[in-house]
Short mmCIF file of C-alpha atoms in Angstrom, two decimals:
data_model
loop_
_atom_site.label_atom_id
_atom_site.label_comp_id
_atom_site.label_asym_id
_atom_site.label_seq_id
_atom_site.Cartn_x
_atom_site.Cartn_y
_atom_site.Cartn_z
CA MET J 283 -3.13 -18.44 -1.04
CA GLU J 284 -2.34 -21.64 0.87
CA GLU J 285 -0.54 -24.16 -1.28
CA THR J 286 -1.65 -27.74 -1.72
CA LEU J 287 0.77 -30.62 -1.11
CA ARG J 288 1.04 -31.09 -4.88
CA GLN J 289 2.08 -27.46 -5.37
CA LYS J 290 4.65 -27.72 -2.57
CA LEU J 291 6.12 -30.83 -4.19
CA GLN J 292 6.47 -28.91 -7.45
CA ARG J 293 8.95 -26.65 -5.68
CA VAL J 294 11.15 -29.53 -4.49
CA LYS J 295 14.45 -29.71 -6.37
CA ILE J 296 16.94 -32.51 -6.98
CA GLY J 297 19.44 -30.80 -4.69
CA ASP J 298 16.99 -31.10 -1.81
CA ILE J 299 17.33 -34.89 -1.91
CA GLY J 300 21.07 -34.65 -1.25
CA HIS J 301 20.40 -32.75 1.95
CA ILE J 302 18.64 -35.79 3.39
CA PHE J 303 22.01 -37.53 3.41
CA LEU J 304 23.75 -34.47 4.90
CA PHE J 305 21.16 -34.49 7.69
CA LEU J 306 21.76 -38.19 8.41
CA ILE J 307 25.54 -37.67 8.51
CA ALA J 308 25.29 -34.55 10.69
CA LEU J 309 22.86 -35.96 13.26
CA PRO J 310 25.20 -38.25 15.24
CA VAL J 311 27.98 -35.65 15.09
CA ALA J 312 25.65 -32.98 16.47
CA LEU J 313 24.58 -35.22 19.36
CA ILE J 314 28.20 -35.29 20.50
CA TYR J 315 28.91 -31.65 19.63
CA ARG J 316 26.08 -30.49 21.90
CA CYS J 317 28.16 -31.54 24.90
CA PHE J 318 30.72 -28.87 24.05
CA ARG J 319 28.49 -26.04 22.77
CA LYS J 320 25.52 -26.06 25.11
CA ASP J 321 24.29 -22.51 24.38
CA LEU J 322 24.99 -22.06 20.69
CA TRP J 323 22.87 -19.55 18.76
CA LEU J 324 22.76 -19.93 14.97
CA ILE J 325 21.57 -16.86 13.03
CA CYS J 326 20.91 -16.19 9.35
CA ASP J 327 18.96 -14.13 6.85
CA ASN J 328 18.77 -14.95 3.17
CA LYS J 329 21.44 -17.39 1.97
CA ASN J 330 23.13 -14.82 -0.25
CA GLU J 331 23.14 -11.68 1.88
CA ALA J 332 23.46 -10.23 5.36
CA ARG J 333 21.27 -7.13 5.28
CA ASP J 334 18.22 -7.98 7.36
CA ASN J 335 17.20 -8.43 10.98
CA GLY J 336 19.44 -11.45 11.52
CA TYR J 337 22.54 -9.51 10.53
CA TRP J 338 21.71 -6.58 12.79
CA LEU J 339 21.03 -8.89 15.74
CA PHE J 340 24.29 -10.77 15.07
CA LYS J 341 26.18 -7.46 14.93
CA TYR J 342 24.57 -6.32 18.18
CA ILE J 343 25.50 -9.57 19.96
CA CYS J 344 29.09 -9.55 18.70
CA GLU J 345 29.56 -5.95 19.83
CA ASN J 346 27.67 -6.08 23.13
CA HIS J 347 27.59 -9.71 24.31
CA SER J 348 30.86 -11.32 23.24
CA GLU J 349 30.30 -14.03 25.85
CA GLN J 350 27.45 -15.47 23.76
CA ASP J 351 28.36 -18.41 21.50
CA VAL J 352 26.86 -17.24 18.20
CA VAL J 353 27.43 -18.16 14.54
CA TYR J 354 26.03 -16.57 11.37
CA ALA J 355 25.23 -18.75 8.33
CA ILE J 356 25.90 -17.22 4.91
CA SER J 357 27.07 -18.38 1.50
CA LYS J 358 30.80 -17.95 0.88
CA LYS J 359 29.84 -16.50 -2.52
CA SER J 360 27.81 -13.73 -0.93
CA PRO J 361 29.11 -10.17 -1.37
CA ASP J 362 28.43 -9.74 2.36
CA TYR J 363 30.46 -12.76 3.50
CA GLN J 364 33.58 -10.83 4.52
CA LYS J 365 31.53 -8.14 6.26
CA VAL J 366 30.01 -10.76 8.55
CA LYS J 367 33.26 -12.70 8.99
CA ASP J 368 34.93 -9.54 10.27
CA LEU J 369 32.31 -9.39 13.04
CA GLY J 370 32.38 -12.95 14.34
CA LYS J 371 32.03 -16.65 13.56
CA VAL J 372 30.45 -17.74 10.27
CA VAL J 373 29.49 -21.01 8.62
CA SER J 374 28.97 -21.75 4.94
CA TYR J 375 25.23 -21.86 4.22
CA GLY J 376 23.92 -25.33 3.31
CA SER J 377 27.19 -27.10 4.09
CA LEU J 378 27.62 -30.21 6.25
CA LYS J 379 28.97 -27.98 9.02
CA HIS J 380 25.84 -25.82 8.73
CA TRP J 381 23.75 -28.95 9.27
CA ILE J 382 25.84 -29.93 12.30
CA LEU J 383 25.48 -26.49 13.86
CA TYR J 384 21.76 -26.38 13.04
CA LEU J 385 21.21 -29.65 14.89
CA THR J 386 23.52 -28.55 17.71
CA ALA J 387 22.20 -25.06 18.30
CA LYS J 388 20.09 -24.33 21.35
CA LYS J 389 18.50 -21.43 19.43
CA ASN J 390 18.01 -21.26 15.65
CA ILE J 391 17.26 -17.66 14.68
CA SER J 392 16.34 -16.23 11.28
CA SER J 393 14.48 -13.42 9.54
CA GLN J 394 13.36 -15.96 6.93
CA LYS J 395 11.04 -18.91 7.45
CA GLY J 396 13.32 -20.87 5.12
CA GLY J 397 16.48 -19.79 6.98
CA LYS J 398 17.98 -23.23 7.58
CA PRO J 399 20.44 -25.60 5.82
CA ASN J 400 17.72 -26.79 3.47
CA ALA J 401 14.18 -25.39 3.57
CA ALA J 402 12.43 -28.47 2.14
CA VAL J 403 14.07 -31.10 4.35
CA CYS J 404 13.90 -28.98 7.49
CA TYR J 405 10.25 -28.14 6.83
CA PHE J 406 9.40 -31.85 6.76
CA LEU J 407 11.39 -32.56 9.93
CA GLU J 408 10.07 -29.58 11.88
CA VAL J 409 6.40 -29.46 10.94
CA ASN J 410 6.07 -33.20 11.53
CA ARG J 411 7.81 -32.68 14.88
CA ILE J 412 10.59 -35.14 14.08
CA LEU J 413 13.06 -32.37 14.90
CA LYS J 414 12.15 -30.44 18.04
CA ASN J 415 14.57 -27.53 18.14
CA THR J 416 13.96 -23.98 19.34
CA ARG J 417 13.36 -21.71 16.37
CA ILE J 418 12.98 -17.94 16.53
CA PHE J 419 11.46 -15.96 13.66
CA LEU J 420 12.87 -12.42 13.66
CA GLN J 421 10.54 -11.50 10.80
CA HIS J 422 11.29 -10.04 7.41
CA GLY J 423 8.84 -7.15 7.68
CA VAL J 424 5.77 -5.88 9.51
CA ILE J 425 2.88 -8.24 8.72
CA LYS J 426 -0.25 -6.68 7.22
CA ASP J 427 -1.89 -9.67 5.55
CA ASP J 428 -3.00 -13.19 6.31
CA MET J 429 -0.02 -15.37 5.37
CA PRO J 430 -1.00 -19.03 5.80
CA PHE J 431 2.58 -20.28 5.32
CA LEU J 432 3.46 -18.51 8.59
CA HIS J 433 0.64 -20.05 10.60
CA TYR J 434 1.85 -22.14 13.53
CA LYS J 435 0.75 -25.42 11.93
CA ASN J 436 3.12 -24.65 9.05
CA THR J 437 6.11 -23.51 11.11
CA GLN J 438 6.06 -24.89 14.68
CA MET J 439 8.26 -21.89 15.61
CA ARG J 440 8.84 -21.13 19.27
CA MET J 441 8.99 -17.35 18.99
CA PHE J 442 7.44 -15.00 16.43
CA VAL J 443 8.55 -11.36 16.53
CA CYS J 444 6.10 -8.51 15.88
CA SER J 445 6.65 -4.74 15.86
CA THR J 446 3.33 -3.03 16.57
CA ASP J 447 0.34 -3.65 18.78
CA ARG J 448 -2.06 -4.16 15.85
CA GLU J 449 0.29 -6.63 14.17
CA TRP J 450 0.85 -8.50 17.45
CA ARG J 451 -2.87 -8.82 18.13
CA PHE J 452 -3.59 -9.99 14.56
CA VAL J 453 -0.87 -12.66 14.54
CA SER J 454 -1.76 -13.79 18.07
CA GLU J 455 -5.42 -14.23 17.17
CA LYS J 456 -5.16 -15.47 13.58
CA TYR J 457 -1.96 -17.49 13.19
CA GLY J 458 -2.60 -20.13 15.84
CA TYR J 459 0.52 -19.77 18.01
CA PRO J 460 0.33 -20.85 21.66
CA ASP J 461 0.06 -18.12 24.28
CA GLY J 462 3.34 -16.30 24.78
CA TYR J 463 4.94 -17.40 21.51
CA VAL J 464 4.21 -14.11 19.70
CA LYS J 465 6.29 -11.22 21.07
CA LYS J 466 6.10 -7.48 20.38
CA LEU J 467 9.80 -6.63 20.22
CA GLY J 468 10.33 -4.64 17.01
CA LEU J 469 12.42 -5.40 13.95
CA CYS J 470 16.15 -5.33 14.68
CA ARG J 471 16.86 -3.26 11.55
CA PHE J 472 14.55 -0.50 12.81
CA ASP J 473 17.35 0.58 15.16
CA MET J 474 19.15 1.99 12.10
CA LEU J 475 16.17 4.00 10.83
CA HIS J 476 16.43 6.97 13.17
CA ASN J 477 18.06 10.32 12.33
CA VAL J 478 18.71 9.21 8.75
CA LYS J 479 20.24 11.38 6.01
CA THR J 480 18.58 11.32 2.60
CA LYS J 481 19.95 12.16 -0.84
CA PRO J 482 18.08 15.17 -2.20
CA ASN J 483 15.87 14.41 -5.21
CA GLN J 484 16.21 10.60 -5.08
CA VAL J 485 12.99 8.69 -5.78
CA LEU J 486 12.84 4.95 -5.14
CA VAL J 487 10.53 2.59 -7.06
CA MET J 488 10.45 -0.77 -5.30
CA PRO J 489 7.56 -3.10 -6.23
CA SER J 490 7.00 -6.34 -4.37
CA TRP J 491 7.15 -9.82 -5.87
CA ARG J 492 4.39 -11.95 -7.34
CA SER J 493 4.68 -15.53 -6.10
CA TRP J 494 2.79 -16.95 -9.07
CA ILE J 495 5.35 -15.37 -11.45
CA ALA J 496 8.57 -15.74 -9.46
CA THR J 497 8.13 -19.44 -8.64
CA PRO J 498 5.38 -20.69 -10.95
CA THR J 499 3.35 -23.84 -10.29
CA SER J 500 0.26 -25.22 -12.00
CA ALA J 501 -1.81 -22.85 -9.83
CA SER J 502 -0.09 -19.82 -11.40
CA TYR J 503 -2.08 -20.25 -14.59
CA GLU J 504 -5.30 -19.76 -12.62
CA ILE J 505 -4.16 -16.14 -12.22
CA GLU J 506 -2.63 -15.44 -15.64
CA ASN J 507 -0.42 -16.96 -18.33
CA VAL J 508 3.10 -16.82 -16.89
CA SER J 509 4.87 -18.66 -19.73
CA ASP J 510 6.17 -15.32 -21.03
CA PHE J 511 7.01 -12.66 -18.45
CA ARG J 512 6.33 -9.89 -20.98
CA ASN J 513 2.67 -10.89 -21.07
CA THR J 514 2.16 -10.57 -17.32
CA GLU J 515 0.28 -7.63 -15.81
CA TYR J 516 3.28 -6.97 -13.58
CA PHE J 517 5.56 -6.33 -16.55
CA LYS J 518 3.01 -4.39 -18.59
CA PHE J 519 2.08 -1.93 -15.84
CA TRP J 520 5.56 -1.31 -14.43
CA ASN J 521 7.06 -1.06 -17.91
CA GLU J 522 4.38 1.46 -18.87
CA PHE J 523 5.15 3.46 -15.74
CA LEU J 524 8.93 3.45 -16.27
CA ASN J 525 8.60 4.52 -19.91
CA ASN J 526 5.88 7.11 -19.38
CA LYS J 527 6.80 10.44 -21.02
CA GLU J 528 5.13 12.47 -18.26
CA ILE J 529 7.23 10.67 -15.62
CA HIS J 530 10.33 11.44 -17.69
CA ARG J 531 9.30 15.10 -17.98
CA ILE J 532 8.76 15.48 -14.22
CA LEU J 533 12.12 13.89 -13.48
CA LYS J 534 13.97 16.12 -15.94
CA GLU J 535 12.28 19.39 -14.98
CA ASN J 536 12.87 18.81 -11.27
CA ASN J 537 16.37 17.31 -11.49
CA LEU J 538 15.20 14.02 -9.97
CA LYS J 539 16.82 10.61 -10.11
CA MET J 540 14.57 7.55 -9.98
CA ILE J 541 15.92 4.16 -8.91
CA PHE J 542 13.99 1.08 -10.00
CA TYR J 543 14.74 -1.87 -7.72
CA PRO J 544 12.34 -4.85 -7.93
CA HIS J 545 12.06 -7.38 -5.11
CA ARG J 546 14.94 -9.87 -5.10
CA ASP J 547 12.60 -12.66 -6.23
CA MET J 548 11.81 -10.59 -9.34
CA GLN J 549 15.40 -9.54 -10.05
CA SER J 550 15.81 -12.35 -12.58
CA PHE J 551 13.35 -10.47 -14.84
CA ILE J 552 14.99 -7.07 -14.57
CA ASP J 553 16.60 -7.12 -18.04
CA TYR J 554 13.16 -7.30 -19.64
CA PHE J 555 12.68 -3.65 -18.69
CA ASN J 556 14.19 -1.46 -21.40
CA ILE J 557 14.04 2.07 -20.00
CA ASP J 558 15.02 4.92 -22.27
CA ASP J 559 15.64 7.74 -19.82
CA GLU J 560 18.92 8.90 -18.30
CA ASN J 561 17.20 9.90 -15.05
CA ILE J 562 16.03 6.34 -14.27
CA ILE J 563 18.54 3.85 -12.88
CA THR J 564 17.83 0.13 -13.03
CA ALA J 565 19.27 -1.21 -9.79
CA LYS J 566 20.44 -4.80 -9.65
CA TRP J 567 21.24 -6.99 -6.70
CA PRO J 568 23.80 -7.20 -5.10
CA GLU J 569 25.23 -3.83 -6.16
CA TYR J 570 22.42 -2.05 -4.31
CA ASP J 571 21.42 -2.57 -0.68
CA VAL J 572 17.66 -2.37 0.01
CA GLN J 573 17.98 -0.76 3.42
CA GLN J 574 20.50 1.79 2.18
CA LEU J 575 18.19 2.74 -0.70
CA LEU J 576 15.29 3.18 1.72
CA ILE J 577 17.40 5.37 4.00
CA GLU J 578 18.77 7.52 1.18
CA SER J 579 15.59 8.13 -0.82
CA GLU J 580 13.20 11.04 -0.33
CA TYR J 581 10.14 9.39 -1.81
CA LEU J 582 8.95 5.80 -2.36
CA ILE J 583 6.63 4.29 -4.95
CA THR J 584 5.68 0.69 -4.17
CA ASP J 585 2.65 -1.60 -4.35
CA TYR J 586 2.17 -4.07 -1.49
CA SER J 587 5.73 -4.46 -0.23
CA SER J 588 6.33 -4.44 3.52
CA ILE J 589 9.35 -2.19 2.88
CA ALA J 590 6.77 0.59 2.83
CA MET J 591 6.62 0.06 6.60
CA ASP J 592 10.35 0.80 6.90
CA PHE J 593 9.91 3.93 4.80
CA ALA J 594 6.88 5.05 6.79
CA TYR J 595 8.76 4.31 10.02
CA MET J 596 11.22 7.04 8.95
CA GLN J 597 8.20 9.36 8.51
CA LYS J 598 8.86 9.84 4.79
CA ARG J 599 6.28 10.24 2.05
CA LEU J 600 5.25 7.33 -0.20
CA MET J 601 2.70 6.13 -2.74
CA TYR J 602 1.07 2.73 -3.39
CA TYR J 603 0.46 1.69 -7.01
CA GLN J 604 -1.94 -1.28 -6.92
CA PHE J 605 -3.06 -2.10 -10.47
CA ASP J 606 -3.61 -5.82 -9.72
CA TYR J 607 -5.16 -5.77 -6.26
CA GLU J 608 -7.67 -8.60 -6.82
CA ASP J 609 -5.08 -10.89 -8.42
CA PHE J 610 -2.66 -10.21 -5.59
CA ARG J 611 -5.26 -11.11 -2.99
CA ARG J 612 -6.29 -14.23 -4.88
CA GLY J 613 -2.82 -15.40 -5.86
CA GLN J 614 -0.61 -14.35 -2.97
CA TYR J 615 -1.89 -13.00 0.35
CA PRO J 616 -5.49 -12.72 1.58
CA GLU J 617 -6.47 -9.50 3.35
CA GLY J 618 -5.49 -9.06 6.96
CA TYR J 619 -6.18 -6.25 9.43
CA PHE J 620 -4.50 -3.50 7.36
CA SER J 621 -6.45 -1.39 4.86
CA TYR J 622 -4.25 0.57 2.48
CA GLU J 623 -6.98 3.15 2.03
CA LYS J 624 -7.74 3.63 5.75
CA ASP J 625 -4.43 2.70 7.38
CA GLY J 626 -1.80 3.22 4.66
CA PHE J 627 0.99 5.80 4.84
CA GLY J 628 0.44 7.30 1.39
CA LYS J 629 -2.07 7.71 -1.41
CA VAL J 630 -3.32 4.49 -3.04
CA CYS J 631 -3.38 4.67 -6.87
CA TYR J 632 -4.92 2.11 -9.21
CA ASN J 633 -4.02 3.45 -12.66
CA ILE J 634 -1.29 5.46 -14.33
CA ASN J 635 -3.27 8.71 -14.37
CA GLU J 636 -3.72 8.61 -10.59
CA VAL J 637 -0.01 7.85 -10.21
CA LEU J 638 0.97 10.83 -12.38
CA GLY J 639 -1.29 13.17 -10.39
CA GLU J 640 0.01 12.05 -7.01
CA PHE J 641 3.64 12.07 -8.14
CA GLU J 642 3.35 15.63 -9.48
CA ASN J 643 1.71 16.73 -6.21
CA ALA J 644 4.47 15.15 -4.14
CA VAL J 645 7.16 16.81 -6.24
CA SER J 646 5.47 20.23 -6.07
CA GLU J 647 5.29 19.87 -2.27
CA LYS J 648 8.99 18.90 -2.13
CA PHE J 649 8.04 15.47 -0.81
CA ALA J 650 6.75 16.88 2.48
CA ASN J 651 4.76 14.18 4.27
CA PRO J 652 1.09 15.22 4.74
CA GLU J 653 -0.09 15.53 8.34
CA GLU J 654 -2.67 12.77 7.76
CA TYR J 655 0.08 10.18 7.29
CA LEU J 656 2.24 11.49 10.12
CA LYS J 657 -0.75 10.99 12.43
CA ARG J 658 -1.14 7.42 11.14
CA HIS J 659 2.57 6.83 11.82
CA LYS J 660 2.24 7.96 15.42
CA SER J 661 -0.83 5.80 15.96
CA PHE J 662 0.52 2.67 14.26
CA PHE J 663 4.14 2.55 15.50
CA ASP J 664 3.38 2.47 19.20
CA VAL J 665 7.01 1.44 19.90
CA TYR J 666 9.45 3.87 18.28
CA ASP J 667 13.00 3.73 19.64
CA THR J 668 16.49 2.29 19.05
CA ASN J 669 16.22 -0.65 21.47
CA ASN J 670 14.87 -3.30 19.09
CA CYS J 671 18.06 -5.42 18.99
CA GLU J 672 18.31 -5.29 22.76
CA ARG J 673 14.69 -6.41 23.23
CA ASN J 674 15.12 -9.26 20.75
CA TYR J 675 18.33 -10.43 22.43
CA ASN J 676 16.81 -10.39 25.92
CA ALA J 677 13.65 -12.21 24.81
CA ILE J 678 15.68 -14.95 23.08
CA LYS J 679 17.95 -15.25 26.12
CA GLU J 680 14.93 -15.80 28.36
CA LEU J 681 13.49 -18.68 26.28
#
């Protein structure tokens, strides 16, 4: 769902105004600083963590190309701050120095569209072509849907990374980027998803976010009443699932542990879920790492999340639980090239009875991945190796 200007303005915060002044202070300093750091690369992921494609690219560069001037932006309050600092140079996210480096950098690289000192101010400067810097989008996941906020008119990004041929063709044709801007290079974090070791009997439940709930605007109420999270379909269906007696029975009888980890944009609602079962763990950020959970778990239950792609990439079995498909399409992302029924890497369930049937089948089959989905994996992931970081580095170097 493409937002109107009014809805975008509803997301602007008071703190964003202060960044206008930081930009004005940093600009003349950066003009001088460029003379001394002519090939600076600035990398980041989310403000509060280093666990995505930006981190893995930064780690690769620090370990394999120490000659490259590269800095990683992250909040000093992040639990990952020291981990990154031990690798190389860091800058405090959103600080004046971050602004100076952002305006200095020859290449600004992020796995997040909003990966910059201030998303609102930078969006205005970049999309209106006031600021013409070279921005590389490493991607946060494999794109399946039409996401208007990532169309070229809304980003003006110089390079857009894709991972598969179907994704690359869809983005190239639909998103409006000039020829050569969309590159099939693979997600940097995919390098770590080969020869993984799982924890026996660990089941991961990781639903995606709902934009109309996580960051409500006036348009949210066209989908449902979001004034009380407990009245949302998201809460009702996932709470029903987590407290289902049959689920509890299956877990107990098969010595299974289930980890419930909602998307980080839904983590603020996690305490609403009161789960009365010792075999279900409610996982909160930052104590749990998404990629580590994906690597460790034998089986995944999700809805629309692109993390299903990471799980499928490891050739592991999964299930989609899509109780609000029409609302999701209307309120978040329109359909793209990917059909969950025809292209997905697991059974698609629409109600709790279907979920229970599929879960019991998966458990009885010891989470073996059916041949149908292994064939889809082979067809979809036409590039399957450990050279993703290297390809991304070389492509950025050549810009």
